[in-house]
JSON list of N, CA and C in Angstrom, two decimals:
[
{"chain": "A", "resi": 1, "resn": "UNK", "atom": "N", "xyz": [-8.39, -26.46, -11.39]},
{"chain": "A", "resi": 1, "resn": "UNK", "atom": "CA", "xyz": [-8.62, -26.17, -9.99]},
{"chain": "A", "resi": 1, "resn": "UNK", "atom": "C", "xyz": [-9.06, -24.70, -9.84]},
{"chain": "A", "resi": 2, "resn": "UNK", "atom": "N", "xyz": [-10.30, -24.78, -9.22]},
{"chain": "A", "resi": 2, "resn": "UNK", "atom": "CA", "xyz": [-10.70, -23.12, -8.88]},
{"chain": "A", "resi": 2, "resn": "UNK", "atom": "C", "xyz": [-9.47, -21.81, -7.79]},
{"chain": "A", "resi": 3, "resn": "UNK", "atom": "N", "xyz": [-9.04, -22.58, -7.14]},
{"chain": "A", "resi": 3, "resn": "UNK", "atom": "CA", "xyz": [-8.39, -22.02, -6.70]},
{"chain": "A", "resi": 3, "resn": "UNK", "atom": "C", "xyz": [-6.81, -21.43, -7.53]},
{"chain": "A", "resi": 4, "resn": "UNK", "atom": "N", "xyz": [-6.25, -22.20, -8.08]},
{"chain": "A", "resi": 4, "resn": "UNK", "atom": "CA", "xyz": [-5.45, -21.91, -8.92]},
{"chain": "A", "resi": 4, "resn": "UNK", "atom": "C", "xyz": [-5.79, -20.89, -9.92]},
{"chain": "A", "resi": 5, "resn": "UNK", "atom": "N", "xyz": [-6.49, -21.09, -10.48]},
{"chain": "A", "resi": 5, "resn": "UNK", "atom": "CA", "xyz": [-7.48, -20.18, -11.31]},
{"chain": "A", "resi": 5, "resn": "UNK", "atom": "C", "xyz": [-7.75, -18.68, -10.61]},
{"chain": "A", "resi": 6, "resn": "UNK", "atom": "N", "xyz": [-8.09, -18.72, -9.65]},
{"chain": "A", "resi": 6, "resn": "UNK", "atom": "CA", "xyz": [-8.45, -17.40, -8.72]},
{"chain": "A", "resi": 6, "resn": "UNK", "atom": "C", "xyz": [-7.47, -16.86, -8.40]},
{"chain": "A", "resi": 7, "resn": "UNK", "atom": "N", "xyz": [-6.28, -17.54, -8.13]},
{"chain": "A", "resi": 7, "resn": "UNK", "atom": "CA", "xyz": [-5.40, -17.05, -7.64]},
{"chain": "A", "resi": 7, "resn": "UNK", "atom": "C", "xyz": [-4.25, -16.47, -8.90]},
{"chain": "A", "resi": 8, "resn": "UNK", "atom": "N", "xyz": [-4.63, -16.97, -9.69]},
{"chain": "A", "resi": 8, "resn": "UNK", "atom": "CA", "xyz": [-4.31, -16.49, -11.76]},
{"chain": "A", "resi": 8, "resn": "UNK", "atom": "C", "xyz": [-4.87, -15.12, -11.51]},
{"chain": "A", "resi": 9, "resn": "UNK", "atom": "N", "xyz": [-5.99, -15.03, -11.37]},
{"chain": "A", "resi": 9, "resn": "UNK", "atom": "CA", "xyz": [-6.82, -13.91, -11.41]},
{"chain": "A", "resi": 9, "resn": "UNK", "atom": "C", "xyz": [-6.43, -12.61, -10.90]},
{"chain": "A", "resi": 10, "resn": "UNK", "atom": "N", "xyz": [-5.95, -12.94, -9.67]},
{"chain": "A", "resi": 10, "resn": "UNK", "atom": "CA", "xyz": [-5.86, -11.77, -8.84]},
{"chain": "A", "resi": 10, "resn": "UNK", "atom": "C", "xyz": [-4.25, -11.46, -8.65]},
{"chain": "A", "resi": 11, "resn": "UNK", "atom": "N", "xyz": [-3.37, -12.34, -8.91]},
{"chain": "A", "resi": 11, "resn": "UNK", "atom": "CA", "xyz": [-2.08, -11.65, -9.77]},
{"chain": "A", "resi": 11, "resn": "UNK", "atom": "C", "xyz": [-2.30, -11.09, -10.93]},
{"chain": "A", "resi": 12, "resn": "UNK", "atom": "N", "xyz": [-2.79, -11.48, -11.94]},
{"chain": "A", "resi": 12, "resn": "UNK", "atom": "CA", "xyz": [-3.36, -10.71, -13.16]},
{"chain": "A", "resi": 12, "resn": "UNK", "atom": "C", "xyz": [-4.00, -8.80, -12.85]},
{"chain": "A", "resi": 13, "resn": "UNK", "atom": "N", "xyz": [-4.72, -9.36, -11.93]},
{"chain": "A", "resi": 13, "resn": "UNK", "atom": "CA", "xyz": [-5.21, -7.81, -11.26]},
{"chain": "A", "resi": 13, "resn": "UNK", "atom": "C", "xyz": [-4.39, -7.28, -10.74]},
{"chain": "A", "resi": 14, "resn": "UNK", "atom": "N", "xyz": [-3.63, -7.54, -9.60]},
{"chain": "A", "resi": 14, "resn": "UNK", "atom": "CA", "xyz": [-2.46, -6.86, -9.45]},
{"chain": "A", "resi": 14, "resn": "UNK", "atom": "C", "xyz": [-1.53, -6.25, -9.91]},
{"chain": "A", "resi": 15, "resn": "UNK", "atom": "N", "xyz": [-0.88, -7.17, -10.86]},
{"chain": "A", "resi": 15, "resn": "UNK", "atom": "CA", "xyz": [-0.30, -6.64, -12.14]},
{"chain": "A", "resi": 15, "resn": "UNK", "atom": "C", "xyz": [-1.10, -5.14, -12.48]},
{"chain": "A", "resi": 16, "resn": "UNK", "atom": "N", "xyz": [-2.04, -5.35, -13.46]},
{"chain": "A", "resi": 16, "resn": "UNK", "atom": "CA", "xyz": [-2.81, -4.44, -14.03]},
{"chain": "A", "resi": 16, "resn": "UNK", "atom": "C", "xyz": [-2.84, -2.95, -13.04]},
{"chain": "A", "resi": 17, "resn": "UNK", "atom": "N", "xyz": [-2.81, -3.15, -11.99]},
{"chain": "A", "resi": 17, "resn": "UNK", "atom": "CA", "xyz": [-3.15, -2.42, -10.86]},
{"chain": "A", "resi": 17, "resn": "UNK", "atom": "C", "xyz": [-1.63, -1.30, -10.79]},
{"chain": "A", "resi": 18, "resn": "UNK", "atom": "N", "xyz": [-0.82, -2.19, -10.47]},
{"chain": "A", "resi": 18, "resn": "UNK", "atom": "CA", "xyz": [0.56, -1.66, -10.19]},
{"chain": "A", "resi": 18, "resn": "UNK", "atom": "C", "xyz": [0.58, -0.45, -11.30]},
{"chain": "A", "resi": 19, "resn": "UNK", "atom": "N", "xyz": [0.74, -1.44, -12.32]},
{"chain": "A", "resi": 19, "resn": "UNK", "atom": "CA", "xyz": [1.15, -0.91, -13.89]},
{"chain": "A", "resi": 19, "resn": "UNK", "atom": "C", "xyz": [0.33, 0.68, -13.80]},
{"chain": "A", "resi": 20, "resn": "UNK", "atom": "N", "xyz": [-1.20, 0.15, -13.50]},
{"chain": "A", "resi": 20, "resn": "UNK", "atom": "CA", "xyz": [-1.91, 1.79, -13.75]},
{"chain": "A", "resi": 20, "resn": "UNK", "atom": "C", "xyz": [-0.72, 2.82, -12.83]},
{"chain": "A", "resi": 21, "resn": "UNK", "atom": "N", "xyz": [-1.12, 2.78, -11.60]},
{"chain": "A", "resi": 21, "resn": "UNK", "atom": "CA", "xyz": [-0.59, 3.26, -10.65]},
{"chain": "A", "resi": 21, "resn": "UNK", "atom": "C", "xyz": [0.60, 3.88, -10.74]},
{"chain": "A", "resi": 22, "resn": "UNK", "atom": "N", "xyz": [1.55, 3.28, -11.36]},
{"chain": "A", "resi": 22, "resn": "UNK", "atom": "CA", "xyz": [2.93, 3.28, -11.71]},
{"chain": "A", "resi": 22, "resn": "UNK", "atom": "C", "xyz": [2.91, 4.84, -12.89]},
{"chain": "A", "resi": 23, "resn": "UNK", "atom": "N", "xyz": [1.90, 4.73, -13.44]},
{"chain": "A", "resi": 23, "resn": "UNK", "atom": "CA", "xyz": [1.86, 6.00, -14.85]},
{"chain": "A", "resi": 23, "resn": "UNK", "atom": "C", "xyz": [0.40, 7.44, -14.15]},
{"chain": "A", "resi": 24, "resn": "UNK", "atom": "N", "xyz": [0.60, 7.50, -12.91]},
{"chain": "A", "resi": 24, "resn": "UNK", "atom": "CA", "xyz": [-0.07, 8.46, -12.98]},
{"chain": "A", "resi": 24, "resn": "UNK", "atom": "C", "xyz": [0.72, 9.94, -12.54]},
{"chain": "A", "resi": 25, "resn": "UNK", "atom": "N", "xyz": [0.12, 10.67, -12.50]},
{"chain": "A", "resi": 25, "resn": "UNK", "atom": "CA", "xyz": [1.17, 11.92, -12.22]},
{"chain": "A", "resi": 25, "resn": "UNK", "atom": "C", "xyz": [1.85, 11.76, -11.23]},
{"chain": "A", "resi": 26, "resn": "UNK", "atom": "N", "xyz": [1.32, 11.17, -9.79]},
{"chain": "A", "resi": 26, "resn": "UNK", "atom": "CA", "xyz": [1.91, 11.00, -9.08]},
{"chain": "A", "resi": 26, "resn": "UNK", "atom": "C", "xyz": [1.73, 9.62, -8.62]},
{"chain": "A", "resi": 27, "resn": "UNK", "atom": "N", "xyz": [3.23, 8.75, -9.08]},
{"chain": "A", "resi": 27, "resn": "UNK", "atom": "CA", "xyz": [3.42, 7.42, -9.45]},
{"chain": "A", "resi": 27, "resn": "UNK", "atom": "C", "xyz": [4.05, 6.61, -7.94]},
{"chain": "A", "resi": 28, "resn": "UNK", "atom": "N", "xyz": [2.90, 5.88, -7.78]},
{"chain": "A", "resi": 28, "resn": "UNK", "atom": "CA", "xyz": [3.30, 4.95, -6.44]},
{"chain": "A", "resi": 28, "resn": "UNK", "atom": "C", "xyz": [3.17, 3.65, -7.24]},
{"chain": "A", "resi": 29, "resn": "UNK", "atom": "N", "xyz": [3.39, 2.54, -5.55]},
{"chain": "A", "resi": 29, "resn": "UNK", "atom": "CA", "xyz": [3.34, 1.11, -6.08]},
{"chain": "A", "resi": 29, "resn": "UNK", "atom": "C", "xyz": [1.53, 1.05, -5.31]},
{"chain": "A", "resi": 30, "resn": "UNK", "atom": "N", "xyz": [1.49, -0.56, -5.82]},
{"chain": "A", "resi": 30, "resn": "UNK", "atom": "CA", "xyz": [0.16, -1.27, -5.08]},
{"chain": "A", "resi": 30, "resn": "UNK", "atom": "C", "xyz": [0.64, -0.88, -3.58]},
{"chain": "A", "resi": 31, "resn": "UNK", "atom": "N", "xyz": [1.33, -1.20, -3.00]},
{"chain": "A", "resi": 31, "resn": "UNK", "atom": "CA", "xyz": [1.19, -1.11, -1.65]},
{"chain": "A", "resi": 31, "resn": "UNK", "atom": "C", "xyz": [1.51, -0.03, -0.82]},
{"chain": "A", "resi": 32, "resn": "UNK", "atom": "N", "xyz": [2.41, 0.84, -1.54]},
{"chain": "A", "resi": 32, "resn": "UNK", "atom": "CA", "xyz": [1.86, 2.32, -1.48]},
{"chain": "A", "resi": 32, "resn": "UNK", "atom": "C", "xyz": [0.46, 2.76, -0.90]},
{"chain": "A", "resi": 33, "resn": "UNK", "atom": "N", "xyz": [-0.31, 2.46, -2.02]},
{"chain": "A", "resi": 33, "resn": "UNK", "atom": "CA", "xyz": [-1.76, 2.79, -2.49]},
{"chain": "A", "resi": 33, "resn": "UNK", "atom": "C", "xyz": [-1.94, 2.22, -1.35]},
{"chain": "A", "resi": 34, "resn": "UNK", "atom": "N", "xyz": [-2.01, 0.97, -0.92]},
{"chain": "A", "resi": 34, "resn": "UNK", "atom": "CA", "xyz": [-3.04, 0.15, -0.20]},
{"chain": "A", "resi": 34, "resn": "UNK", "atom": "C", "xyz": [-2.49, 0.94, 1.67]},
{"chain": "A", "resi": 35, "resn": "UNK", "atom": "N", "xyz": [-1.89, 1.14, 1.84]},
{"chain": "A", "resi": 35, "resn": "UNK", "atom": "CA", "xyz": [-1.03, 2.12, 2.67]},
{"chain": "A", "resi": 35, "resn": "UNK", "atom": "C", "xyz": [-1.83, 3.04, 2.62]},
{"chain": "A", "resi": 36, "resn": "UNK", "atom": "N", "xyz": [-1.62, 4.42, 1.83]},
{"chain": "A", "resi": 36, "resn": "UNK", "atom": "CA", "xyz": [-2.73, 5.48, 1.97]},
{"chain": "A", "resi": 36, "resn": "UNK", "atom": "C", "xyz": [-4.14, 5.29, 2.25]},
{"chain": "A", "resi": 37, "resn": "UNK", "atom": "N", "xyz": [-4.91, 3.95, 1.69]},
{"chain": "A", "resi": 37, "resn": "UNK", "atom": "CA", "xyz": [-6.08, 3.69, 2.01]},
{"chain": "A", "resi": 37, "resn": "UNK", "atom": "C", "xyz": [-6.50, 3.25, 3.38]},
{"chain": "A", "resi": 38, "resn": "UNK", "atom": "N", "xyz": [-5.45, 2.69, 3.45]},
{"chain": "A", "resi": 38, "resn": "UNK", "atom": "CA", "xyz": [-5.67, 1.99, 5.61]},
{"chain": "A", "resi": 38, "resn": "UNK", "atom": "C", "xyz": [-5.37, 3.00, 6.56]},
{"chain": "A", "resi": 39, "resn": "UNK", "atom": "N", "xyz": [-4.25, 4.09, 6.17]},
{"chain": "A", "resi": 39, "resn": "UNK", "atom": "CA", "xyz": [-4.31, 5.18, 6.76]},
{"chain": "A", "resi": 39, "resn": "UNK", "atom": "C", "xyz": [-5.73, 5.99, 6.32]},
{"chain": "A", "resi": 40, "resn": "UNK", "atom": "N", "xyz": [-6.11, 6.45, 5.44]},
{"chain": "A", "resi": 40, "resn": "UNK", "atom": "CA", "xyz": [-7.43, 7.23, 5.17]},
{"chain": "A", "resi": 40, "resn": "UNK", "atom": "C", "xyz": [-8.64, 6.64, 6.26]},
{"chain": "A", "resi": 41, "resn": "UNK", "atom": "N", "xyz": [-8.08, 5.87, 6.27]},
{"chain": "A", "resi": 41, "resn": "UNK", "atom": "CA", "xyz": [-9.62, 5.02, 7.27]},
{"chain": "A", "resi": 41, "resn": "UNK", "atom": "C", "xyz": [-9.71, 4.82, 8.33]},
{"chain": "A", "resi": 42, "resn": "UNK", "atom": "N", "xyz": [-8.08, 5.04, 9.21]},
{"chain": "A", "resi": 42, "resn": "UNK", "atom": "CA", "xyz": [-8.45, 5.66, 10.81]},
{"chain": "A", "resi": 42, "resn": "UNK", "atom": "C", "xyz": [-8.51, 6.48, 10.64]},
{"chain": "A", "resi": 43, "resn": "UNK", "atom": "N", "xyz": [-9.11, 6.78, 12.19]},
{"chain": "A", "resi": 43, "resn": "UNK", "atom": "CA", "xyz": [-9.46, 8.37, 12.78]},
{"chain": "A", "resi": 43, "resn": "UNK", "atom": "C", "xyz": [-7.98, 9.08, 13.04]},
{"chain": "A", "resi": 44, "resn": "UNK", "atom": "N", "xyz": [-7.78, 9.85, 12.65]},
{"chain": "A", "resi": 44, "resn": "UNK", "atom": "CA", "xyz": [-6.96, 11.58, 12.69]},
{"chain": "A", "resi": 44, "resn": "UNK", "atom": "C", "xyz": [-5.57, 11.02, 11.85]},
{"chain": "A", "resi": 45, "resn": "UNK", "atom": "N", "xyz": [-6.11, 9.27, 10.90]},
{"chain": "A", "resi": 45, "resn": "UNK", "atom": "CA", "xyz": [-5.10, 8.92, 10.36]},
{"chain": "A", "resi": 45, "resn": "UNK", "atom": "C", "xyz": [-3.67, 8.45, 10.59]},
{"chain": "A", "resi": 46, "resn": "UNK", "atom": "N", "xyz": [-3.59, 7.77, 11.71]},
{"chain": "A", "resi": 46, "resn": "UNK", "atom": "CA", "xyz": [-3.20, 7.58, 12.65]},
{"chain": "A", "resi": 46, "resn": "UNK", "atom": "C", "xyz": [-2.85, 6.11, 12.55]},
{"chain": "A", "resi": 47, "resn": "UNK", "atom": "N", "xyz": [-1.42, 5.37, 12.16]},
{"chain": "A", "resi": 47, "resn": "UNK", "atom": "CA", "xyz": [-1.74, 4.02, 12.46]},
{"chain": "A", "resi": 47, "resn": "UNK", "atom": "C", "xyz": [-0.35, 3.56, 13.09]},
{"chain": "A", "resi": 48, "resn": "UNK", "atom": "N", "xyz": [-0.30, 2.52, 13.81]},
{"chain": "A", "resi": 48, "resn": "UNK", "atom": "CA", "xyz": [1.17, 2.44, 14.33]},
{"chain": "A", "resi": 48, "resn": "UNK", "atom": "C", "xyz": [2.07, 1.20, 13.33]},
{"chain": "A", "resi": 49, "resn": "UNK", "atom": "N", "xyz": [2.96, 1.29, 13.04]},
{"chain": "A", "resi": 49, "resn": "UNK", "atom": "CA", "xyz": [3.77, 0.81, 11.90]},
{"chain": "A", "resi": 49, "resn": "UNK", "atom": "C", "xyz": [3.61, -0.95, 11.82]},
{"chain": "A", "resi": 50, "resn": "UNK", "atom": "N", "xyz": [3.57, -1.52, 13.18]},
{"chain": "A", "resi": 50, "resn": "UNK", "atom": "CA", "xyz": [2.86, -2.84, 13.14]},
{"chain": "A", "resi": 50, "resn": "UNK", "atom": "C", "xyz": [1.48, -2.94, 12.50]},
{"chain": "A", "resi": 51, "resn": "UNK", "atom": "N", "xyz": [0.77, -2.32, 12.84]},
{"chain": "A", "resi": 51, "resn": "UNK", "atom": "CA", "xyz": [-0.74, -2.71, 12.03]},
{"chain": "A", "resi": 51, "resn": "UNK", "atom": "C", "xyz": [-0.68, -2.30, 11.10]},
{"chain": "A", "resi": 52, "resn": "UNK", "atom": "N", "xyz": [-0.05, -0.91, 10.16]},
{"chain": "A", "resi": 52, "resn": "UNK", "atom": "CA", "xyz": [0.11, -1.00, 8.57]},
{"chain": "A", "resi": 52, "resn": "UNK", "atom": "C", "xyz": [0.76, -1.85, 8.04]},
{"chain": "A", "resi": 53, "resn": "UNK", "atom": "N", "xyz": [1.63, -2.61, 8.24]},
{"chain": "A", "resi": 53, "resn": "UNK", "atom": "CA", "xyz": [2.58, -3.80, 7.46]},
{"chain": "A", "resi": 53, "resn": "UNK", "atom": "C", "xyz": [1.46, -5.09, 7.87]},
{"chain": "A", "resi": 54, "resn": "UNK", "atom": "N", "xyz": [0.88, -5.38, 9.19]},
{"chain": "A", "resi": 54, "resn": "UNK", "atom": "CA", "xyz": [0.16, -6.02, 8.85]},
{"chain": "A", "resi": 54, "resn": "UNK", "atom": "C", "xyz": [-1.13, -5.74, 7.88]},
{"chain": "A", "resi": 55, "resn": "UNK", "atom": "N", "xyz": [-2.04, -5.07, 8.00]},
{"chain": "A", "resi": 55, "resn": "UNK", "atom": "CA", "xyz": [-2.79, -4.71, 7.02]},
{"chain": "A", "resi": 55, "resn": "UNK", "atom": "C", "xyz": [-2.35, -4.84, 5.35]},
{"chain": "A", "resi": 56, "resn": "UNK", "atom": "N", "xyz": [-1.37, -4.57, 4.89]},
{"chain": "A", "resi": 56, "resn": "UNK", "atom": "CA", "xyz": [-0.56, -4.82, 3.70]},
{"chain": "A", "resi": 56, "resn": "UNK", "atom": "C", "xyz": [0.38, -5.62, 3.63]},
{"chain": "A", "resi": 57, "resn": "UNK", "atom": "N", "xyz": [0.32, -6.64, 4.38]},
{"chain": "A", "resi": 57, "resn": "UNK", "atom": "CA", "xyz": [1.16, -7.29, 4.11]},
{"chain": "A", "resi": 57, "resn": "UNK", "atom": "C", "xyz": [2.50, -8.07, 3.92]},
{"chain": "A", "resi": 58, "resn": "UNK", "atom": "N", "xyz": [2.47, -6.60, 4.77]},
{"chain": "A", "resi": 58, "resn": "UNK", "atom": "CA", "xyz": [4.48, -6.86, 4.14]},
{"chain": "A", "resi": 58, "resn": "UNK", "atom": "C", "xyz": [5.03, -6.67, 6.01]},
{"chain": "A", "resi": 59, "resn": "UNK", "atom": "N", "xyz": [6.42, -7.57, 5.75]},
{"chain": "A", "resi": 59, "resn": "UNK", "atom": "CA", "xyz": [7.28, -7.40, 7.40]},
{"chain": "A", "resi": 59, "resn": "UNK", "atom": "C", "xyz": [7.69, -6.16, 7.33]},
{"chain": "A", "resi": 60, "resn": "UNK", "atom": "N", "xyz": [7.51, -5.82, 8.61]},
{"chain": "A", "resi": 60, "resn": "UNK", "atom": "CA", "xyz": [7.76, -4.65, 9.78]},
{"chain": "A", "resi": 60, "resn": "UNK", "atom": "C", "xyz": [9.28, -3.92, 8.88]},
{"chain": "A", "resi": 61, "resn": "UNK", "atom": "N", "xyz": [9.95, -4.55, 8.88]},
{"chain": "A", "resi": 61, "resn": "UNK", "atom": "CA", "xyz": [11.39, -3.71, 7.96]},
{"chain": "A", "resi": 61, "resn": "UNK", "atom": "C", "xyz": [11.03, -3.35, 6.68]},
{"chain": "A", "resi": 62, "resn": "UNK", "atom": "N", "xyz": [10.04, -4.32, 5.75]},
{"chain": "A", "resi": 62, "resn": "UNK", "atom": "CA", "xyz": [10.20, -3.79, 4.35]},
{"chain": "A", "resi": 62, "resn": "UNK", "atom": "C", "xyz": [9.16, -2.98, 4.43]},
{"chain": "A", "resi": 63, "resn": "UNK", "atom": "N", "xyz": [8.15, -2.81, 5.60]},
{"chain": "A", "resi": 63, "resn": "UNK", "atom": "CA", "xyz": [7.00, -1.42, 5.29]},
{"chain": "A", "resi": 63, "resn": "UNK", "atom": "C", "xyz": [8.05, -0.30, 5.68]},
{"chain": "A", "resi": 64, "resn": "UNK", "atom": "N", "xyz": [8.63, -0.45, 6.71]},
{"chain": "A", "resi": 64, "resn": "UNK", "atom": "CA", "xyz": [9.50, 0.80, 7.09]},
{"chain": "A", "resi": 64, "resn": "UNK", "atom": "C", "xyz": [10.62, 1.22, 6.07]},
{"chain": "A", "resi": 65, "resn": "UNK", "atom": "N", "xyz": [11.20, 0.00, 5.01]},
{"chain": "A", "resi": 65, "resn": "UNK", "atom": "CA", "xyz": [12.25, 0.54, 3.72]},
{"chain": "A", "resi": 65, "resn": "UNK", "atom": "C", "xyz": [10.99, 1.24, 2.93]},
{"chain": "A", "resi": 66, "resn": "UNK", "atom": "N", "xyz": [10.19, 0.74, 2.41]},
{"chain": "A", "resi": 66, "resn": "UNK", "atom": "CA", "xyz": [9.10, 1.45, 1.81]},
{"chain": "A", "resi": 66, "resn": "UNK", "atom": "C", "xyz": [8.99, 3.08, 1.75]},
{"chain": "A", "resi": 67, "resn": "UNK", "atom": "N", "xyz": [8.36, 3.18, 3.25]},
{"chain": "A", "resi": 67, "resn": "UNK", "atom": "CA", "xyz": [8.01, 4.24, 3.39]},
{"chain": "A", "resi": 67, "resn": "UNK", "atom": "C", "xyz": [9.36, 5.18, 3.66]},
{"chain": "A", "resi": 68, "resn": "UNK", "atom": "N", "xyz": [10.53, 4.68, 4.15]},
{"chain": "A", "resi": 68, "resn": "UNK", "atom": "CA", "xyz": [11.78, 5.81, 4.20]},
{"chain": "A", "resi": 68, "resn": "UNK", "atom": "C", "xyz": [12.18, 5.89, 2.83]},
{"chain": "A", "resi": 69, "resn": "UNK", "atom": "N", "xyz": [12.11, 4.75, 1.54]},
{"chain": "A", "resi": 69, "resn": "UNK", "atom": "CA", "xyz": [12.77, 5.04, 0.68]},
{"chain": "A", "resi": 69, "resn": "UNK", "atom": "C", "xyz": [12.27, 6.09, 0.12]},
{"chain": "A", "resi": 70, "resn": "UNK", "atom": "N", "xyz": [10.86, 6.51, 0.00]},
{"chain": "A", "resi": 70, "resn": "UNK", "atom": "CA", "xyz": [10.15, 7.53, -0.61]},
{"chain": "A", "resi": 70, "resn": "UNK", "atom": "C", "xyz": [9.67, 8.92, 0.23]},
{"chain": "A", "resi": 71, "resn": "UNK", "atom": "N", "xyz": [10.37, 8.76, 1.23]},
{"chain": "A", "resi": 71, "resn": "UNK", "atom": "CA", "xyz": [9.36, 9.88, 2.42]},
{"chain": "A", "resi": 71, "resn": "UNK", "atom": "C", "xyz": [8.43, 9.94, 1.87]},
{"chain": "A", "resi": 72, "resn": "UNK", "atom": "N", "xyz": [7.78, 8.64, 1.81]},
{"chain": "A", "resi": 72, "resn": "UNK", "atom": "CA", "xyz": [6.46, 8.56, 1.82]},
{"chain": "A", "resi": 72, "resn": "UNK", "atom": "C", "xyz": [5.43, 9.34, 2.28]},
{"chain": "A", "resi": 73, "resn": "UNK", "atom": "N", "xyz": [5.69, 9.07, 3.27]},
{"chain": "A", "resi": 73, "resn": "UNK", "atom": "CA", "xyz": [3.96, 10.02, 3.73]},
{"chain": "A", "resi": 73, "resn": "UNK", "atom": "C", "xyz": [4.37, 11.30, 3.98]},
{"chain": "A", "resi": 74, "resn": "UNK", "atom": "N", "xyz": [5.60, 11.78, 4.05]},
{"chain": "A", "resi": 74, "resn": "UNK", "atom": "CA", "xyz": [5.87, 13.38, 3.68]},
{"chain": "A", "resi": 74, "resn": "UNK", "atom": "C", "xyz": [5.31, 14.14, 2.26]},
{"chain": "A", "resi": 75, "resn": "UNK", "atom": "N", "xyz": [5.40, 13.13, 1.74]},
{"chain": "A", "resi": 75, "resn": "UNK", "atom": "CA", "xyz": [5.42, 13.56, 0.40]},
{"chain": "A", "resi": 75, "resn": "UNK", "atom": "C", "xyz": [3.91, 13.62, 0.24]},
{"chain": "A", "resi": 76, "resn": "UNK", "atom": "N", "xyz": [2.77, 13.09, 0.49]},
{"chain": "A", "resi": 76, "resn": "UNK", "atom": "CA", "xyz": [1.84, 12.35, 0.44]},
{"chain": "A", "resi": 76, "resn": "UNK", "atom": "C", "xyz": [0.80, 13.06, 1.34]},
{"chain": "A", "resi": 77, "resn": "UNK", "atom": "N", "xyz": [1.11, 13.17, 2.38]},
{"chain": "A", "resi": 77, "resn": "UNK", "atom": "CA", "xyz": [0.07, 13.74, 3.51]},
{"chain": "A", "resi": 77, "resn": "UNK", "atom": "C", "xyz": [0.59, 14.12, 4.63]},
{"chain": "A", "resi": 78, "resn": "UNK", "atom": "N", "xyz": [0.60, 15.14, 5.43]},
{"chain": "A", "resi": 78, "resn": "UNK", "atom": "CA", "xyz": [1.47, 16.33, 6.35]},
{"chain": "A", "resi": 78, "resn": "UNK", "atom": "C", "xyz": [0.93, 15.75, 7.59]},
{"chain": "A", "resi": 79, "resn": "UNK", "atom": "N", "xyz": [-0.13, 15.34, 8.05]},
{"chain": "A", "resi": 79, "resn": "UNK", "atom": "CA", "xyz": [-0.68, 14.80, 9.02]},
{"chain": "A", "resi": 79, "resn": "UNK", "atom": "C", "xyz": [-0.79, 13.57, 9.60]},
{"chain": "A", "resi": 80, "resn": "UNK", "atom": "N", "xyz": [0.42, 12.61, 8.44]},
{"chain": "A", "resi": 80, "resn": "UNK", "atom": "CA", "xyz": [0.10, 11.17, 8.64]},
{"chain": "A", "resi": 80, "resn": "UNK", "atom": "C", "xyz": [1.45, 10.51, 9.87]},
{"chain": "A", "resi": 81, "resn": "UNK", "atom": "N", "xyz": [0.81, 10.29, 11.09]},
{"chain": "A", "resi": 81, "resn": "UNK", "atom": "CA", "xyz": [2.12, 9.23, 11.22]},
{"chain": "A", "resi": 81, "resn": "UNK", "atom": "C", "xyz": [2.41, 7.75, 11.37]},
{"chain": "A", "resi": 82, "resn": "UNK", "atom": "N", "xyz": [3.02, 7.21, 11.40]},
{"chain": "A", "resi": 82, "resn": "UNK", "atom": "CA", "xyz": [3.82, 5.89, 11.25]},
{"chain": "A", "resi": 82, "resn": "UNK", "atom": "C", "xyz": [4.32, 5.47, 12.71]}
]
């Protein structure tokens, strides 16, 4: 089944993805990452905490454990809010 197959695929990538991510100097997850990128892409960076968890994926509590477990975007970018 193609779909099964595709969907092999792109856990496989994910994986791979995390893993990089995970070993760079400054070590986030995938959705971390995918977080900084949806913020990078409004204007003055700016997103309200419903549309980043939607955008990535994840419910409204586990984007918000996310980002408090790491002071995330403190750590990350001085201008960003949530």
């Amino acid at each position: 089944n193609k779909w099964i197959a595709f969907h092999s695929n792109m856990k496989q990538i994910s994986t791979e993805l995390e893993e990089a991510l995970s070993k760079g100097e400054h070590p986030i997850t995938l959705n971390e990452y995918y977080s900084l990128h949806y913020l990078n892409e409004t204007e003055g960076n700016i997103l309200r905490m419903t549309d980043l968890s939607t955008k990535i994926s994840l419910s409204l509590s586990a984007t918000s454990r996310m980002l408090a477990k790491k002071d995330f975007l403190l750590l990350r970018t001085r201008e960003v809010y949530v």
